[in-house]
Amino acid sequence: MMANFLIAPDFPPEHFAGWHLLNTSIQRHSRSGLHLLTPSSAAEQNEMIAQDIVDVIYANPFDAAKLVREKGYLPVVKPVGKSDEMVIASGADSAIKKLSDLKPGMKIALTNNYDVRLIGLRLLEAVDLTEGDLEWVEVQSFQAAARMAIRGEVDAAFFVSSAYHSLSRLTLERLHLLIESHLADVIHVILMHPRKADRVPLFQQVFVEMKNTEGGQRILDELHMGQGFEILTQEDTEFMIDLMDTLLD
């Protein structure tokens, strides 16, 4: 079986090699041909999905909910203890020192990660800000968002927490963390196209057993997924979909 394995484009650049290692490991232990797809943007990812060439996908929770609901993708596994949190940060030299310092009309830099935007908007509700109150500046990477905040070109920026904490020490010293979410139940997951339904049990086994080998554990550590994967149940998936619907409301 040859299959395409797509990785959501929101992982830190230093994890690029780790995903290739994981792909090679999954190929070997499943005895399956697996071609890694690493789109550079959400738009490129969506184009690949529209072309119906994605057989296995590591998807953010918002995209995962859509894929399950609209295209019938099947749950496979999820990382253990690695929820998707997000950060809102300003430049260290900025006058924005707490969330309530953000006011209508201010500029926010963000990538095209809809789940991050949703969570960020929920956090901003605490200071009575809505999407329409702010000016949104879309950038191609979290590094670009950080640069804009540091230079004062925007008042704050949205980040995936893992990407924020993976920024260089010098960059982090020039940023000021305003708030970090603690949702716990929002998480990237691995799904499989329904045309590969017969392969789901095998892939679940291979992913879950990765942590039981020295080589597999090294790969998981490289990706900051040291606790490995666990089976993603239908109940887990339905709960995630309900949660994303709540964030959208």
XYZ file of C-alpha atoms in Angstrom:
249
model
C 0.000 0.000 0.000
C 1.309 3.434 -0.933
C -0.189 6.278 1.069
C 0.413 9.995 1.546
C 1.016 11.171 5.130
C 0.425 14.911 5.581
C 1.768 16.863 8.545
C -0.075 20.074 9.471
C 2.174 23.059 8.641
C 2.204 24.533 12.153
C 5.090 22.544 13.648
C 8.357 24.269 14.618
C 10.997 24.116 11.825
C 13.426 22.190 14.026
C 10.951 19.273 14.062
C 11.198 18.801 10.292
C 13.817 16.055 10.544
C 11.880 14.365 13.331
C 8.776 14.006 11.186
C 10.851 12.394 8.444
C 12.274 9.956 10.979
C 8.796 9.164 12.280
C 7.531 8.614 8.741
C 10.395 6.209 8.035
C 9.702 4.329 11.284
C 5.979 3.986 10.542
C 6.793 2.751 7.040
C 9.152 0.104 8.353
C 6.937 -1.243 11.108
C 3.708 -1.170 9.076
C 5.457 -2.512 5.972
C 3.646 0.185 4.010
C 4.803 2.744 1.479
C 4.301 6.118 3.116
C 5.109 9.407 1.375
C 5.495 12.407 3.680
C 3.743 15.638 2.688
C 4.862 18.810 4.484
C 2.837 21.743 3.112
C 4.310 25.146 3.864
C 0.969 26.792 4.636
C -2.644 26.058 5.543
C -3.627 27.045 1.993
C -1.271 24.440 0.511
C -2.569 21.845 2.961
C -6.172 22.602 1.999
C -5.287 22.275 -1.673
C -3.812 18.808 -1.085
C -6.919 17.758 0.854
C -9.159 19.099 -1.928
C -7.182 17.020 -4.437
C -8.070 13.950 -2.339
C -4.464 12.772 -2.121
C -4.167 12.721 1.689
C -4.486 9.232 3.188
C -3.102 9.875 6.678
C -2.976 13.288 8.331
C -1.619 14.835 11.501
C -4.227 17.600 11.777
C -4.973 20.462 14.111
C -8.264 20.060 16.015
C -10.264 22.461 13.842
C -9.197 20.779 10.591
C -9.661 17.350 12.177
C -13.258 18.158 13.115
C -13.991 19.219 9.531
C -12.265 16.170 8.034
C -14.237 13.770 10.230
C -17.561 15.505 9.726
C -17.317 16.415 6.032
C -15.021 13.766 4.534
C -15.478 10.813 6.852
C -11.864 10.580 8.047
C -11.361 7.958 10.745
C -9.685 8.427 14.162
C -6.304 6.720 14.572
C -4.197 8.076 17.466
C -3.402 11.202 19.459
C -0.226 12.284 21.287
C -0.314 11.641 25.029
C -0.136 14.726 27.250
C 0.382 17.184 24.403
C -2.615 19.487 24.222
C -2.761 22.378 21.756
C -2.411 25.579 23.716
C -1.815 29.076 22.380
C 0.005 32.197 23.489
C -0.716 35.877 23.028
C 2.474 37.928 23.299
C 3.619 41.509 22.777
C 7.068 42.953 22.231
C 9.138 43.294 25.393
C 9.581 47.031 24.734
C 5.880 47.546 24.071
C 3.508 49.347 26.419
C 1.267 46.271 26.201
C 2.113 44.466 29.453
C -1.168 42.667 30.219
C -4.114 41.432 28.200
C -6.326 44.348 29.242
C -3.851 46.756 27.603
C -5.101 45.541 24.211
C -7.703 47.970 22.904
C -10.010 48.215 19.866
C -8.165 49.134 16.683
C -4.890 47.500 17.678
C -3.022 45.167 15.304
C -2.595 41.438 15.910
C -0.217 39.245 13.865
C -1.204 35.635 13.321
C -0.646 32.750 10.961
C -3.403 31.009 9.042
C -4.129 28.582 11.892
C -7.836 28.797 12.491
C -7.785 26.848 15.757
C -5.248 29.287 17.228
C -7.425 32.205 16.131
C -10.510 30.640 17.742
C -8.788 30.023 21.058
C -7.215 33.493 21.016
C -10.584 35.122 20.438
C -12.031 33.231 23.397
C -9.192 34.513 25.582
C -9.808 38.071 24.378
C -13.454 37.855 25.431
C -12.139 38.287 28.982
C -11.151 41.865 28.090
C -14.290 42.528 26.008
C -12.587 42.351 22.605
C -14.188 40.683 19.598
C -12.797 39.796 16.185
C -14.190 42.953 14.648
C -12.530 45.191 17.225
C -9.004 44.403 16.025
C -6.917 44.691 12.868
C -5.556 41.294 11.816
C -2.192 40.967 10.061
C -1.705 37.517 8.538
C 1.872 36.233 8.312
C 3.439 33.056 6.942
C 5.171 31.823 10.104
C 5.303 32.231 13.873
C 8.839 33.575 13.464
C 7.438 36.358 11.278
C 4.758 37.104 13.877
C 7.450 37.352 16.552
C 9.531 39.747 14.445
C 6.547 42.032 13.890
C 5.739 42.145 17.603
C 9.382 42.825 18.527
C 9.644 45.645 15.969
C 6.373 47.208 17.124
C 4.738 46.663 13.730
C 1.844 44.986 15.554
C 0.612 45.344 19.118
C 0.568 41.603 19.810
C 0.805 38.231 18.098
C -0.871 34.821 18.357
C 1.251 31.677 18.591
C 0.829 27.944 19.040
C 2.369 27.442 22.495
C 4.860 24.825 21.298
C 6.048 27.160 18.528
C 6.336 30.086 20.930
C 8.406 28.153 23.452
C 10.594 26.796 20.629
C 11.674 30.299 19.575
C 15.306 31.145 20.237
C 16.260 32.392 23.683
C 17.127 35.813 22.246
C 13.717 36.086 20.542
C 11.861 35.077 23.710
C 13.777 37.699 25.703
C 12.421 40.325 23.294
C 8.816 39.176 23.704
C 6.399 39.501 26.612
C 3.897 36.688 27.240
C 0.469 38.161 27.944
C -1.510 34.937 28.369
C -1.294 31.212 27.628
C -4.359 29.018 27.296
C -4.938 25.870 29.383
C -7.688 23.985 27.568
C -6.133 20.481 27.733
C -8.757 18.836 25.480
C -7.766 20.634 22.253
C -5.161 18.507 20.514
C -3.664 17.573 17.146
C -4.675 14.073 16.064
C -3.825 11.518 13.406
C -6.683 10.537 11.108
C -6.964 8.179 8.148
C -9.005 8.486 4.949
C -11.977 6.093 4.836
C -10.523 4.417 1.722
C -7.785 3.088 4.031
C -10.182 1.959 6.781
C -8.770 -1.565 6.798
C -5.342 -0.186 7.781
C -6.524 1.739 10.858
C -5.904 -1.083 13.409
C -2.380 -1.697 12.064
C -1.444 1.986 12.144
C -2.888 2.346 15.647
C -0.691 -0.519 16.804
C 2.434 0.860 15.131
C 2.001 4.376 16.521
C 1.179 3.185 20.048
C 4.147 0.786 20.130
C 6.702 3.401 19.013
C 7.565 4.278 22.610
C 8.485 0.651 23.349
C 11.698 0.764 21.305
C 14.820 2.817 21.903
C 14.767 4.192 18.358
C 11.078 5.020 18.538
C 11.485 6.817 21.850
C 14.293 8.944 20.405
C 12.016 10.001 17.550
C 9.204 10.860 19.962
C 11.595 12.893 22.114
C 12.807 14.709 18.984
C 9.201 15.743 18.307
C 8.561 16.645 21.977
C 6.052 13.779 22.168
C 7.971 11.769 24.743
C 4.874 10.084 26.178
C 4.054 8.600 22.792
C 0.663 8.032 21.205
C -2.572 6.479 22.386
C -5.590 5.273 20.420
C -8.020 8.034 19.464
C -11.505 6.678 20.139
C -14.718 7.671 18.439
C -15.841 9.167 21.756
C -12.655 11.291 21.908
C -13.292 12.468 18.361
C -16.913 13.401 18.976
C -15.941 15.312 22.128
C -13.306 17.254 20.172
C -15.822 18.121 17.464
C -18.289 19.375 20.096
C -15.533 21.449 21.697
C -14.590 23.057 18.379
C -18.265 23.819 17.744
C -18.389 25.520 21.159
C -15.363 27.650 20.294
C -17.046 28.638 17.037
C -20.314 29.684 18.703
